[in-house]
Amino acid sequence: RNIVIDDLLSETSPLKESNKAAPETIDYDGICKRMKSHNIDEQFQAVQMCRKILSRAKNPPIDEFFFRGVVKTLVDCLKSDNQQLLFEAAWALTNIASGETKHTRGVVAGGAVPLLIKHLDSPGLNIAEQCVWALGNIAGDGSELRDNLINAGIVEPLLRLLERCWEKP
């Protein structure tokens, strides 16, 4: 889950982003509050900040967000029509699902799986790719969760996504 393959990845890949040091003091409560804002710009900036903080290579503070209930907020963002917000939310969920089993299971229990599977058919390949990463982190946590994804219907949308990617020049 912590592989770095810089030269092979697109600009929108979660592994392409540089891991800049996060500020010394992070207002987790403030970020979580702004993630629920009705102002789409404020909400987007807060979700993006959450994702960037969770993208730290060393010791990402997953618990700091997880125990503040951001999984529900991020899952709600997966229902948005705003493609940038969707992408950032999927990426943040990917990072949370890469944590301990309790985090991965929390993403599943939070209702992310059906929406992540749905977005495998997203016209934006960056969103579909990010959803694959998140679903891969979930499946990678063990055979039970892998089987849950199969039972949730991941195979057909995943095959369609692969066909779309093969059709691209």
Coordinates of C-alpha atoms in Angstrom, one line a residue, residues 1 26 28 42 69 72 91 120 126 159:
R1 CA 0.0 0.0 0.0
I26 CA -3.6 21.1 12.3
Y28 CA -8.7 18.8 12.6
E42 CA -15.1 25.9 1.2
G69 CA -16.5 10.9 11.7
K72 CA -19.6 9.7 6.5
W91 CA -8.7 9.8 -2.6
L120 CA -15.9 2.9 -11.8
N126 CA -9.2 9.9 -12.8
L159 CA -14.3 -5.2 -16.5

